[in-house]
Short mmCIF file of C-alpha atoms and ligand atoms in Angstrom, two decimals:
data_model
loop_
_atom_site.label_atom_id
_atom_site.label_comp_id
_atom_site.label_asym_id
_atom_site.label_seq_id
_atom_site.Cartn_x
_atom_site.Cartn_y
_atom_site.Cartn_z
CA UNK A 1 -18.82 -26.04 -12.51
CA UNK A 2 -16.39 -24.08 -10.41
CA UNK A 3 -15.60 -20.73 -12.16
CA UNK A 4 -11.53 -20.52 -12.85
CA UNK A 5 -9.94 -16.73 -12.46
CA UNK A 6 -5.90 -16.73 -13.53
CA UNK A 7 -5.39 -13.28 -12.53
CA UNK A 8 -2.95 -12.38 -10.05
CA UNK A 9 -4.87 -9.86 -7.31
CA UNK A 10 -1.54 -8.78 -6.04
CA UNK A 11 -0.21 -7.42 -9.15
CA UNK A 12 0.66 -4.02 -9.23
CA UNK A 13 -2.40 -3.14 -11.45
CA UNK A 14 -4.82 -4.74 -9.23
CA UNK A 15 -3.47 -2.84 -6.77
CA UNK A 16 -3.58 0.17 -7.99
CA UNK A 17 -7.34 -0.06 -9.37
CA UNK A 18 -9.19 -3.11 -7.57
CA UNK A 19 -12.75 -2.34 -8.16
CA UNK A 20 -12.81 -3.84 -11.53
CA UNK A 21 -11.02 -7.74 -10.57
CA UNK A 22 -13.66 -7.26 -7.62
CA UNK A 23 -16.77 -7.00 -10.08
CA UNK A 24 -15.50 -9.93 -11.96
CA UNK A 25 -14.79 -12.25 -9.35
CA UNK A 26 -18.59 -11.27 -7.20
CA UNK A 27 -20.10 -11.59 -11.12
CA UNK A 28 -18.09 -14.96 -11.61
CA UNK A 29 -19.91 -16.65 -8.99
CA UNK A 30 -19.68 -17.27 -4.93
CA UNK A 31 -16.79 -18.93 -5.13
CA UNK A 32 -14.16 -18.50 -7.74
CA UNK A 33 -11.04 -20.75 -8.10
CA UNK A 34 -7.65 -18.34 -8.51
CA UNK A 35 -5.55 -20.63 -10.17
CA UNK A 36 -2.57 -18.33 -9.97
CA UNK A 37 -2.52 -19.38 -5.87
CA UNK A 38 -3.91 -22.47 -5.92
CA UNK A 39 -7.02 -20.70 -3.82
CA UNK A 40 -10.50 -20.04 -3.72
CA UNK A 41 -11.76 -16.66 -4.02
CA UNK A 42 -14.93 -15.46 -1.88
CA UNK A 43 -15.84 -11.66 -3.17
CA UNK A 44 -19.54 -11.58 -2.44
CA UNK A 45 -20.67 -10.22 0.87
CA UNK A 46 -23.03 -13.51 1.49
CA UNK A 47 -19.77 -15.56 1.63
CA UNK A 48 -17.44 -13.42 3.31
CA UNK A 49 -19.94 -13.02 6.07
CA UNK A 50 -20.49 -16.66 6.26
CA UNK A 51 -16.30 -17.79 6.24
CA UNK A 52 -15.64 -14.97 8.91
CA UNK A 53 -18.27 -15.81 11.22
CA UNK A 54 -17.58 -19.55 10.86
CA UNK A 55 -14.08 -19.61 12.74
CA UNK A 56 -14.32 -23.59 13.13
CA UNK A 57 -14.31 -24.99 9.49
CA UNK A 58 -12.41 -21.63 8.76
CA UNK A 59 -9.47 -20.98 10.87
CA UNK A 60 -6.80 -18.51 11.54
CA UNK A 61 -4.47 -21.02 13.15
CA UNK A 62 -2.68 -21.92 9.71
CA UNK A 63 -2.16 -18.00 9.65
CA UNK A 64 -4.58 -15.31 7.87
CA UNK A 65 -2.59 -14.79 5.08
CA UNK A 66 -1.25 -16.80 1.81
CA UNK A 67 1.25 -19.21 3.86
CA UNK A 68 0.40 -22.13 5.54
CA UNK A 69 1.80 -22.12 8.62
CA UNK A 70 0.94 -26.16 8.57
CA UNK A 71 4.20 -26.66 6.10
CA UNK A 72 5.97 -23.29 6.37
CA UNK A 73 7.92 -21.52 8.82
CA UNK A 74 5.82 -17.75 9.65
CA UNK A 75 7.95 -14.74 9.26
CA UNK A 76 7.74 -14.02 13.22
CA UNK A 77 6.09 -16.13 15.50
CA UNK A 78 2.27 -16.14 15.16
CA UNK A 79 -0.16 -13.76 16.90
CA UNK A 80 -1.93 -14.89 19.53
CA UNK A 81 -4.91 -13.32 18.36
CA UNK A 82 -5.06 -12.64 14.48
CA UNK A 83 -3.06 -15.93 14.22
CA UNK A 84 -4.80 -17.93 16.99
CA UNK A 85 -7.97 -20.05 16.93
CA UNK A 86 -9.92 -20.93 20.32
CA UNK A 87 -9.29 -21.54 22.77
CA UNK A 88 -5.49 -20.25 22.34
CA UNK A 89 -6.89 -17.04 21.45
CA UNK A 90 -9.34 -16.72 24.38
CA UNK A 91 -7.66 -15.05 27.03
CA UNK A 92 -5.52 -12.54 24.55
CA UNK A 93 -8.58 -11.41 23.22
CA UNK A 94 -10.60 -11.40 26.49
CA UNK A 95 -7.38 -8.91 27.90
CA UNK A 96 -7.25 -6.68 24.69
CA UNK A 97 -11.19 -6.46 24.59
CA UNK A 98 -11.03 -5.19 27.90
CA UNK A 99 -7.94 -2.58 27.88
CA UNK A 100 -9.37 -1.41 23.94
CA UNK A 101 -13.45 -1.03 24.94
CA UNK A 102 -15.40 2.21 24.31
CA UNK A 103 -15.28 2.69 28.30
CA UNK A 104 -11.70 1.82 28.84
CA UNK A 105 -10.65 4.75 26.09
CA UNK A 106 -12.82 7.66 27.71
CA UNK A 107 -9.74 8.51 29.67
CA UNK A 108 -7.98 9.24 26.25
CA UNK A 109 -10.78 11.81 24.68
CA UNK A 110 -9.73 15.01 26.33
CA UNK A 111 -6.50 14.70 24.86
CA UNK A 112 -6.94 13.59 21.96
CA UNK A 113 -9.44 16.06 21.19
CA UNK A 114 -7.10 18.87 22.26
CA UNK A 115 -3.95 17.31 20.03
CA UNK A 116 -6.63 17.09 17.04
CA UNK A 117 -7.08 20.45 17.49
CA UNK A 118 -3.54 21.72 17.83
CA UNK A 119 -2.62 19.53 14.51
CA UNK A 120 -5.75 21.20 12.79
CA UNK A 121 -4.82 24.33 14.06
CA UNK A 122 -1.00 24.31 12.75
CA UNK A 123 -2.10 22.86 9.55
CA UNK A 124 -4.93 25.40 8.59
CA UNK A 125 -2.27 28.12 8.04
CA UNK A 126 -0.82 26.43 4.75
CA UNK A 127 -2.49 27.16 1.31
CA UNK A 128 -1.81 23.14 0.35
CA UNK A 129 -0.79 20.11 2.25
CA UNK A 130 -0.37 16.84 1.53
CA UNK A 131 -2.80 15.12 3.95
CA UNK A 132 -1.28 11.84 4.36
CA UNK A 133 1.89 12.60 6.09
CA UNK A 134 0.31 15.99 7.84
CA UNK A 135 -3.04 14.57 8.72
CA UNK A 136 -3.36 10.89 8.32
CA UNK A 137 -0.29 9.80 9.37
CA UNK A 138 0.51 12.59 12.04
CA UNK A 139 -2.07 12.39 14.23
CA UNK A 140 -2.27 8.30 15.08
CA UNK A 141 1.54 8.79 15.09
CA UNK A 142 0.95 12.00 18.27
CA UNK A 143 -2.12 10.05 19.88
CA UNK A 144 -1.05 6.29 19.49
CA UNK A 145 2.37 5.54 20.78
CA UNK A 146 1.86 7.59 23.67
CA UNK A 147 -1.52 6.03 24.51
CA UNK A 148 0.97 2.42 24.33
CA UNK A 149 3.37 3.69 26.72
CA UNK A 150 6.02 3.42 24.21
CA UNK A 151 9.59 5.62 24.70
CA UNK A 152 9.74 8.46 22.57
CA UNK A 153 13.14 6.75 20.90
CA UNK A 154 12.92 4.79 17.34
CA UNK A 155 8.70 5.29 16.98
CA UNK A 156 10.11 5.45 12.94
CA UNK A 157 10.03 1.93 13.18
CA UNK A 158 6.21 1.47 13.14
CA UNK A 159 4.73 2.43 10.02
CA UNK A 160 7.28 0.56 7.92
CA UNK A 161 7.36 -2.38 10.16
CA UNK A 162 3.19 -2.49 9.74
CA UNK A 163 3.61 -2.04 5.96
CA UNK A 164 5.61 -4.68 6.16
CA UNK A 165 3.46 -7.07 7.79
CA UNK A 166 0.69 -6.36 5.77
CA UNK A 167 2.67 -6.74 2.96
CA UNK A 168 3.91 -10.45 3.99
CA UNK A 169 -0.18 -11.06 4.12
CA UNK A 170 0.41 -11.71 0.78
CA UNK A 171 2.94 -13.17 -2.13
CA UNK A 172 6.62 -13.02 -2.09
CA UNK A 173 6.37 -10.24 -4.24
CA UNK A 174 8.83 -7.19 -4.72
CA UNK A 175 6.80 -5.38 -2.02
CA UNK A 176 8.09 -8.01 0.30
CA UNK A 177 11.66 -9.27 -0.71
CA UNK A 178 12.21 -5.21 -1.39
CA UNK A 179 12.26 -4.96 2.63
CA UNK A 180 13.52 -8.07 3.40
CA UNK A 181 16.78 -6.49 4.41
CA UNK A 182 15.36 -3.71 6.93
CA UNK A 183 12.93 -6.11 8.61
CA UNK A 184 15.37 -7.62 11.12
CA UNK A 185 16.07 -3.90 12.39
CA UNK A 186 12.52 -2.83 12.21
CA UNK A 187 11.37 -6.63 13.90
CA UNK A 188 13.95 -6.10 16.74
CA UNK A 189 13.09 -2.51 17.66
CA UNK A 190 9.35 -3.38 18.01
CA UNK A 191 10.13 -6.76 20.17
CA UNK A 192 12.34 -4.49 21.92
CA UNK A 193 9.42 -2.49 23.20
CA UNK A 194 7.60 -4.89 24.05
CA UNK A 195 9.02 -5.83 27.04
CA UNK A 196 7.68 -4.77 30.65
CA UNK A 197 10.69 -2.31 31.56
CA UNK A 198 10.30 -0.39 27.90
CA UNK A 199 6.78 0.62 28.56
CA UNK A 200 4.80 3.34 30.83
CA UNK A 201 2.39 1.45 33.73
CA UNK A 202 -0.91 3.46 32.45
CA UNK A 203 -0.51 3.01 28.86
CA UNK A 204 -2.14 0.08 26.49
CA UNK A 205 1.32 -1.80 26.58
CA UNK A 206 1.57 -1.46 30.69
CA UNK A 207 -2.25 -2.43 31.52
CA UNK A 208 -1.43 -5.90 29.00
CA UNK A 209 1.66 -6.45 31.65
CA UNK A 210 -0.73 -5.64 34.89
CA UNK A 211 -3.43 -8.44 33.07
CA UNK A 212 -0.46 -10.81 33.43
CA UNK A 213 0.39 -10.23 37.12
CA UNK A 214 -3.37 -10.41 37.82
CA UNK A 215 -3.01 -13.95 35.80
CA UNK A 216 -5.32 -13.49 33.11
CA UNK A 217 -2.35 -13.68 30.69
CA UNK A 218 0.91 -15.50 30.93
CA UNK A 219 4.04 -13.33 30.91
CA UNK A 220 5.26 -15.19 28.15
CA UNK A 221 2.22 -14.11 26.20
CA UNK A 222 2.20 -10.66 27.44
CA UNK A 223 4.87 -8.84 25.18
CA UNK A 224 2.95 -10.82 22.03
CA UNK A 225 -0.34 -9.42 22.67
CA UNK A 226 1.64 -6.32 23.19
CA UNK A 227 3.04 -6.71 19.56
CA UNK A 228 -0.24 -7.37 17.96
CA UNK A 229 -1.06 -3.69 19.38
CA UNK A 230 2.03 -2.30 17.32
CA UNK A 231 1.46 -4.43 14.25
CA UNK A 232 -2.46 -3.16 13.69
CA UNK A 233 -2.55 -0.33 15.15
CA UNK A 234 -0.82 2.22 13.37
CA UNK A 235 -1.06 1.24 9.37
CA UNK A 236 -4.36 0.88 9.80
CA UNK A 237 -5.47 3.93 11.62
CA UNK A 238 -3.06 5.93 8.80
CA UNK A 239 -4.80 4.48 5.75
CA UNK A 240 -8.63 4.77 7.38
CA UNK A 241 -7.95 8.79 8.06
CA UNK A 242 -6.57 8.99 4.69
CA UNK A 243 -9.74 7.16 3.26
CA UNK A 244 -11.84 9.19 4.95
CA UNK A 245 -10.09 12.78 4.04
CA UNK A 246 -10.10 10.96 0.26
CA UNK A 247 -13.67 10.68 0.35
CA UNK A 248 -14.89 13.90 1.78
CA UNK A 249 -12.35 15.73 -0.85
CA UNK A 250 -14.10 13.42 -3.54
CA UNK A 251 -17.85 14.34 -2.23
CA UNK A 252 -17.71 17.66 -1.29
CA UNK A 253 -21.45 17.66 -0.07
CA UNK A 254 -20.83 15.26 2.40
CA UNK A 255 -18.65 17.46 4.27
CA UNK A 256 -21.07 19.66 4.21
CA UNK A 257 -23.17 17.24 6.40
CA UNK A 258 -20.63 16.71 8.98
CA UNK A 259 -20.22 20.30 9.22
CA UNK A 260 -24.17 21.02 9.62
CA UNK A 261 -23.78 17.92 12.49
CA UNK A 262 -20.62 17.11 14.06
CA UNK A 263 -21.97 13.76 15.66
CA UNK A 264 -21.88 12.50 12.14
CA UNK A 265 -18.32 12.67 12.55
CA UNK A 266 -18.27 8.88 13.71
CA UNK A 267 -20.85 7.00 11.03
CA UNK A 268 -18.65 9.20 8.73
CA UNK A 269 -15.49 6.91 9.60
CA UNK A 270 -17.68 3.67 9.15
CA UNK A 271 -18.84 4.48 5.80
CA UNK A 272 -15.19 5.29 5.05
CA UNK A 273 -13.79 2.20 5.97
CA UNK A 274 -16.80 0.34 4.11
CA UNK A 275 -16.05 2.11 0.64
CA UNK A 276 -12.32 2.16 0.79
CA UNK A 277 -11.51 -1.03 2.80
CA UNK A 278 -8.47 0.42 4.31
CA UNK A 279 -7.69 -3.89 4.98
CA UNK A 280 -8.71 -5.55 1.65
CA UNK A 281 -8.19 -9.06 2.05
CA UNK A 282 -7.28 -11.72 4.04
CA UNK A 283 -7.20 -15.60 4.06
CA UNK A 284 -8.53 -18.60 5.89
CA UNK A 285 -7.70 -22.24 6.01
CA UNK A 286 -10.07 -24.79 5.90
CA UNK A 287 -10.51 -27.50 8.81
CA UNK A 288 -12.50 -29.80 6.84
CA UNK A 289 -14.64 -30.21 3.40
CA UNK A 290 -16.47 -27.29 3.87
CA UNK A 291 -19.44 -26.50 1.50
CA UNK A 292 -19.71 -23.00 -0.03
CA UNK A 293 -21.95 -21.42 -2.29
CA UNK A 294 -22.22 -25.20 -3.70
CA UNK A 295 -18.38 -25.45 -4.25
CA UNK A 296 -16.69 -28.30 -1.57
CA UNK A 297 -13.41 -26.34 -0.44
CA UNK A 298 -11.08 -29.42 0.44
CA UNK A 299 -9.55 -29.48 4.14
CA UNK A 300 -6.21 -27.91 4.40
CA UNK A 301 -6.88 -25.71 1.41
CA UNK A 302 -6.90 -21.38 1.66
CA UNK A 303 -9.92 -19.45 0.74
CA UNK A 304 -8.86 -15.88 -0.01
CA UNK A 305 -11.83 -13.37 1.58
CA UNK A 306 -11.99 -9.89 -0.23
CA UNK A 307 -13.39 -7.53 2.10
CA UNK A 308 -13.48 -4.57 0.13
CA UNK A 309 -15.24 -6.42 -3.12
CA UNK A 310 -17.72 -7.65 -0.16
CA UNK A 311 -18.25 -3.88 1.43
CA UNK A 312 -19.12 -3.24 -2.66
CA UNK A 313 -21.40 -6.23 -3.29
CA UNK A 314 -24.65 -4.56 -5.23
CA UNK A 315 -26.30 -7.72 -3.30
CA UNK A 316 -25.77 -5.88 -0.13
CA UNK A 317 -25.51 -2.12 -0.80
CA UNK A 318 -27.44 0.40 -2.71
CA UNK A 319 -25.48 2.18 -4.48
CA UNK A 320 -22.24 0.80 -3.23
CA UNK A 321 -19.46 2.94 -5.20
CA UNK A 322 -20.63 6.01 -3.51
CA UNK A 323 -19.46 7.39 0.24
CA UNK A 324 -23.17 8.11 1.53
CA UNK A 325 -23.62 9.26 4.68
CA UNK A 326 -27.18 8.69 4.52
CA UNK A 327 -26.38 4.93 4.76
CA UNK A 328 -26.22 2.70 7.44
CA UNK A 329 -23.01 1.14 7.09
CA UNK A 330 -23.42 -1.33 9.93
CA UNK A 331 -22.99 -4.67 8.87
CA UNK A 332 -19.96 -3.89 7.06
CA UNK A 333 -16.83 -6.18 6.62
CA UNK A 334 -13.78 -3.67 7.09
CA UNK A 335 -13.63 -4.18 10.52
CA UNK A 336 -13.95 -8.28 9.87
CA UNK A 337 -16.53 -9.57 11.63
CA UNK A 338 -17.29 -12.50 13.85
CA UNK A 339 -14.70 -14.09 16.48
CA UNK A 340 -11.55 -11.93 15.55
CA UNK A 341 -13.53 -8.75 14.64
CA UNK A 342 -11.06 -5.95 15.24
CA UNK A 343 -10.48 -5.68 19.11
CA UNK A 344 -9.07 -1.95 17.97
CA UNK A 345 -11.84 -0.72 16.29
CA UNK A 346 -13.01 1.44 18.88
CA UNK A 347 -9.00 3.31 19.07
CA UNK A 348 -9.41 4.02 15.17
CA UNK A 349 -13.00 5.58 15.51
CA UNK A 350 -12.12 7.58 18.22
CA UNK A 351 -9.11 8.97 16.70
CA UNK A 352 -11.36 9.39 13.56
CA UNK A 353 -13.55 11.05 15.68
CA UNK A 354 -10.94 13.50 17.10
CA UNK A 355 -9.65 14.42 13.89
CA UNK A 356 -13.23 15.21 12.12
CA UNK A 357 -14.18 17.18 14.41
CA UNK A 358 -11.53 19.18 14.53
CA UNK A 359 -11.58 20.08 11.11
CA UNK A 360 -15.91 20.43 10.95
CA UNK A 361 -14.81 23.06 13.10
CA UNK A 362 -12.51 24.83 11.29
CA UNK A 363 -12.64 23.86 7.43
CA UNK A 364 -15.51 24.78 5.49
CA UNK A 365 -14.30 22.22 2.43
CA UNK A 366 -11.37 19.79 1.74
CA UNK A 367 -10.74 20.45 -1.99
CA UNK A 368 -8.22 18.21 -3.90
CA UNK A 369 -5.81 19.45 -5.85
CA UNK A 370 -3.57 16.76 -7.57
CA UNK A 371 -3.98 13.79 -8.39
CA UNK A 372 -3.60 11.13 -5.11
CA UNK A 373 -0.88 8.58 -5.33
CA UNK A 374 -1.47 5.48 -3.99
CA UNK A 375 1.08 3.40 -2.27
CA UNK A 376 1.01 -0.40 -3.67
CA UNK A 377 0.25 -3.14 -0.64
CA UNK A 378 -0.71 -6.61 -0.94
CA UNK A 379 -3.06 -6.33 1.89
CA UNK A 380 -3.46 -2.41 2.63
CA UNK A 381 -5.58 0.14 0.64
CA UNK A 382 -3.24 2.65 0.89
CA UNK A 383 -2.52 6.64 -0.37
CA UNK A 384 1.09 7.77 -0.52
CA UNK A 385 -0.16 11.18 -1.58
CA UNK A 386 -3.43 13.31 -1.41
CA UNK A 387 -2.48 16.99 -2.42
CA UNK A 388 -5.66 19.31 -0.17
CA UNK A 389 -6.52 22.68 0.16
CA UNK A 390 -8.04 23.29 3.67
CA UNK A 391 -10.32 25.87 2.86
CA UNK A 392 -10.72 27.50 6.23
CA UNK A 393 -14.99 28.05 8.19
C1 HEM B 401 -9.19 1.68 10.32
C2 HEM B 401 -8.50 0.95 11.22
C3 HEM B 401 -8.56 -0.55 11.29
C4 HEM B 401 -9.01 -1.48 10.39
C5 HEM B 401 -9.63 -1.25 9.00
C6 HEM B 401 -8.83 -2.79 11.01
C7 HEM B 401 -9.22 -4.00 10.41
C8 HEM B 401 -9.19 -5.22 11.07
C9 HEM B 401 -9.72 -6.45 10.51
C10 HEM B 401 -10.36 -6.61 9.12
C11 HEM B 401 -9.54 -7.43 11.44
C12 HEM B 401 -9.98 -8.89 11.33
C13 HEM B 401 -8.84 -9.78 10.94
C14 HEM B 401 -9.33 -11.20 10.67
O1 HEM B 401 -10.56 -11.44 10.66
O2 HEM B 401 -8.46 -12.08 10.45
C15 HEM B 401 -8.88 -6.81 12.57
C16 HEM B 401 -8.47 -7.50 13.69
C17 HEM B 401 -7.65 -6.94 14.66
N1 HEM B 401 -7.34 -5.61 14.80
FE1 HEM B 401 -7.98 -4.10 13.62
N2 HEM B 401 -8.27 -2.65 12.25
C18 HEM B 401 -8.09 -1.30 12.46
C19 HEM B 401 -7.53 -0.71 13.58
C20 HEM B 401 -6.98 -1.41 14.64
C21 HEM B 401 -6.33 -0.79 15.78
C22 HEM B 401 -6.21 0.72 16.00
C23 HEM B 401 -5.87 -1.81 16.58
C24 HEM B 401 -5.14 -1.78 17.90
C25 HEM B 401 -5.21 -0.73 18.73
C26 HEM B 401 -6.25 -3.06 15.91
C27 HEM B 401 -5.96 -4.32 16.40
C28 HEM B 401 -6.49 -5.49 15.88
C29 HEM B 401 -6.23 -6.81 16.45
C30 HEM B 401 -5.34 -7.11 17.66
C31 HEM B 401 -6.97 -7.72 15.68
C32 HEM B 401 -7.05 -9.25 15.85
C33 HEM B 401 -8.34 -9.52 16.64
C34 HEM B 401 -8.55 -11.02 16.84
O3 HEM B 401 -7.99 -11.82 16.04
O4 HEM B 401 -9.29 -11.39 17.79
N3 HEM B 401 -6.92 -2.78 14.75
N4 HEM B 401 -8.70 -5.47 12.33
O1 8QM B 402 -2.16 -9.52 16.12
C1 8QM B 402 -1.52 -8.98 15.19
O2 8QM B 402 -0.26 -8.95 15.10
C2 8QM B 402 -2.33 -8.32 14.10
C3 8QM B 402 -1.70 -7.88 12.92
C4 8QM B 402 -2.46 -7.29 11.91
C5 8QM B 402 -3.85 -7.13 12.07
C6 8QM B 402 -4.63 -6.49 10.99
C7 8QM B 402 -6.04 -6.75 10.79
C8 8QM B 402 -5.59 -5.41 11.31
C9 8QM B 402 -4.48 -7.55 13.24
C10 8QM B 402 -3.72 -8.16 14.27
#
């Protein structure tokens, strides 16, 4: 029989301390019912591989988190990626693949290299910081924007717009009707910059323009795709820097390792994003009886993925609770995985890489002194707070 879970995983507890619903629902079985939404829960690595490779029983079409776009009305219209199933999503994600691949961003690592260092640099003076608003939020927030095109003018609007969308991932909680009011400012800024006259020609947002007059994009798609770039792109990046300066000020001999070789600076990000799931969740909608783990999901019906109990599953992982960078984290699900595997995920390990290496260079141990604070999100793993003492090479 189908095991039955009436907890609520957005709940502020949950939220604050996962780990433990996650054990219970990959012990429960591979797929749990959550009664609470009416969904069915898939926490073991086995199954969240198999949903996100399988794109055609398990779409993104109906929208990738708990509404179904099939009966209600999305909060903005759908991405044409995240949102999209083939062959909408084909030429979006051709166009972003191409503009966000490994070869594509070597133009960017001079300079964001040198503005790692200059951050690094101006930080290393104080006795304590707070590395999420001087590390892990400032540098994405100096490399990113610029590396858009965007105007210097109203760049506030990003992080709380992301939070926001990440947020609306989930329930109508109090973490969404709480921002209800600001979204319409914070939703016309960032369509505002999407448009071909706000952005620079050489920038992320410019190049998604040029795809269109070449015609591998419409130019009614063009300022979307250039919106899915300012949705993703800058939470994310936040909360994986903050994950990763979390877990080398939690296992101090790890540093060590990065600072004996530098080049572990980028496996260093991976195993980061495995153990802390920066993106936790998100949801699928079935396009027909699909069989799981012996449980028929009905057509029409969500299944809720849990990434982050998945990039945990003892099935999987040896020792999965510990940030080991004598692992191999390839394989993992923080990044997704399959058809809409993040197009982005070579922008977050290069800034990742920037900013490790700048401090291996200079810091000889990240010790934490308070307690973090995390910041609640029904889709984010997120730290408000994480009180560090730079202790300088
Ligand atoms: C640590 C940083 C990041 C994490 C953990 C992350 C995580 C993810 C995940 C889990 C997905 C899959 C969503 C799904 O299967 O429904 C995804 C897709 C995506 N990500 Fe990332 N991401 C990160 C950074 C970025 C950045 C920096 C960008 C843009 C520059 C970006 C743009 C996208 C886009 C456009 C998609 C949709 C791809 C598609 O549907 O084909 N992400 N990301
Ligand atoms: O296309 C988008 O708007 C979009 C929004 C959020 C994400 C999350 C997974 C990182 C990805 C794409």
């Amino acid at each position: 029989t189908l095991p039955v879970n009436d907890a609520d995983p957005f709940a502020p507890e949950h939220l604050e301390t996962p780990e433990p619903l996650h054990a219970a629902l990959r012990d429960a079985g591979p797929v749990v019912y959550l009664a609470r939404y009416d969904v069915y829960a898939l926490a073991r690595y086995e199954q969240v591989h198999a949903a996100l490779v399988n794109w055609q029983d398990f779409q993104s079409g109906a929208g990738v988190g708990l509404s179904n776009f099939r009966y209600e009305k999305p909060w903005r219209p759908p991405s044409l990626l995240l949102e999209a199933d083939p062959p909408r999503h084909d030429a979006p994600r051709r166009v972003l693949a191409a503009i966000l691949g490994p070869r594509a961003l070597r133009r960017l690592r001079q300079t964001w290299f040198a503005e790692a260092e200059a951050l690094v640099e101006r930080v290393l003076g104080e006795r304590e910081l707070d590395g999420v608003p001087a590390l892990a939020e400032a540098f994405p927030l100096r490399v990113f924007p610029d590396a858009v095109g965007l105007q210097r003018e109203g760049r506030q609007n990003l992080l709380p717009y992301g939070n926001f969308a990440f947020n609306a991932f989930g329930p109508a909680n109090s973490l969404v009707t709480d921002a209800a009011p600001h979204v319409p400012e914070w939703a016309a800024w960032v369509d505002a910059q999407c448009a071909r006259d706000r952005l620079g020609p050489d920038g992320f947002g410019g190049r998604i323009w040029a795809a269109a007059d070449r015609g591998e994009l419409t130019h009614e798609q063009a300022p979307l795709v250039v919106r899915s770039l300012l949705t993703a792109g800058v939470d994310t990046t936040v909360h994986g820097l903050a994950a990763v300066l979390h877990a080398f000020a939690t296992h101090p001999g790890q540093w060590q390792r990065v600072r004996d070789n530098p080049a572990a600076a980028r496996v260093a990000f991976d195993e980061a994003v495995r153990w802390a799931s920066p993106v936790q969740t998100f949801f699928r909608t079935a396009t027909t009886d699909t069989l799981v783990g012996g449980t028929t999901i009905p057509e029409g019906r969500k299944i809720l993925m849990f990434l982050a109990a998945a990039n945990r599953d003892p099935r999987r992982w040896e020792r999965p609770d510990t940030f080991d960078l004598g692992r191999d984290p390839s394989g993992h699900v923080g990044f997704g995985m399959g058809l809409h595997q993040c197009v982005g995920q070579h922008v977050a390990r290069l800034e990742a890489e920037a900013l490790l290496t700048a401090l291996a260079r200079r810091v000889r141990r990240l010790e934490l002194t308070g307690e973090p604070v995390r910041q609640h999100n029904n889709t984010l793993r997120a730290l408000r707070s994480l009180p560090l003492r730079l202790h300088p090479a």
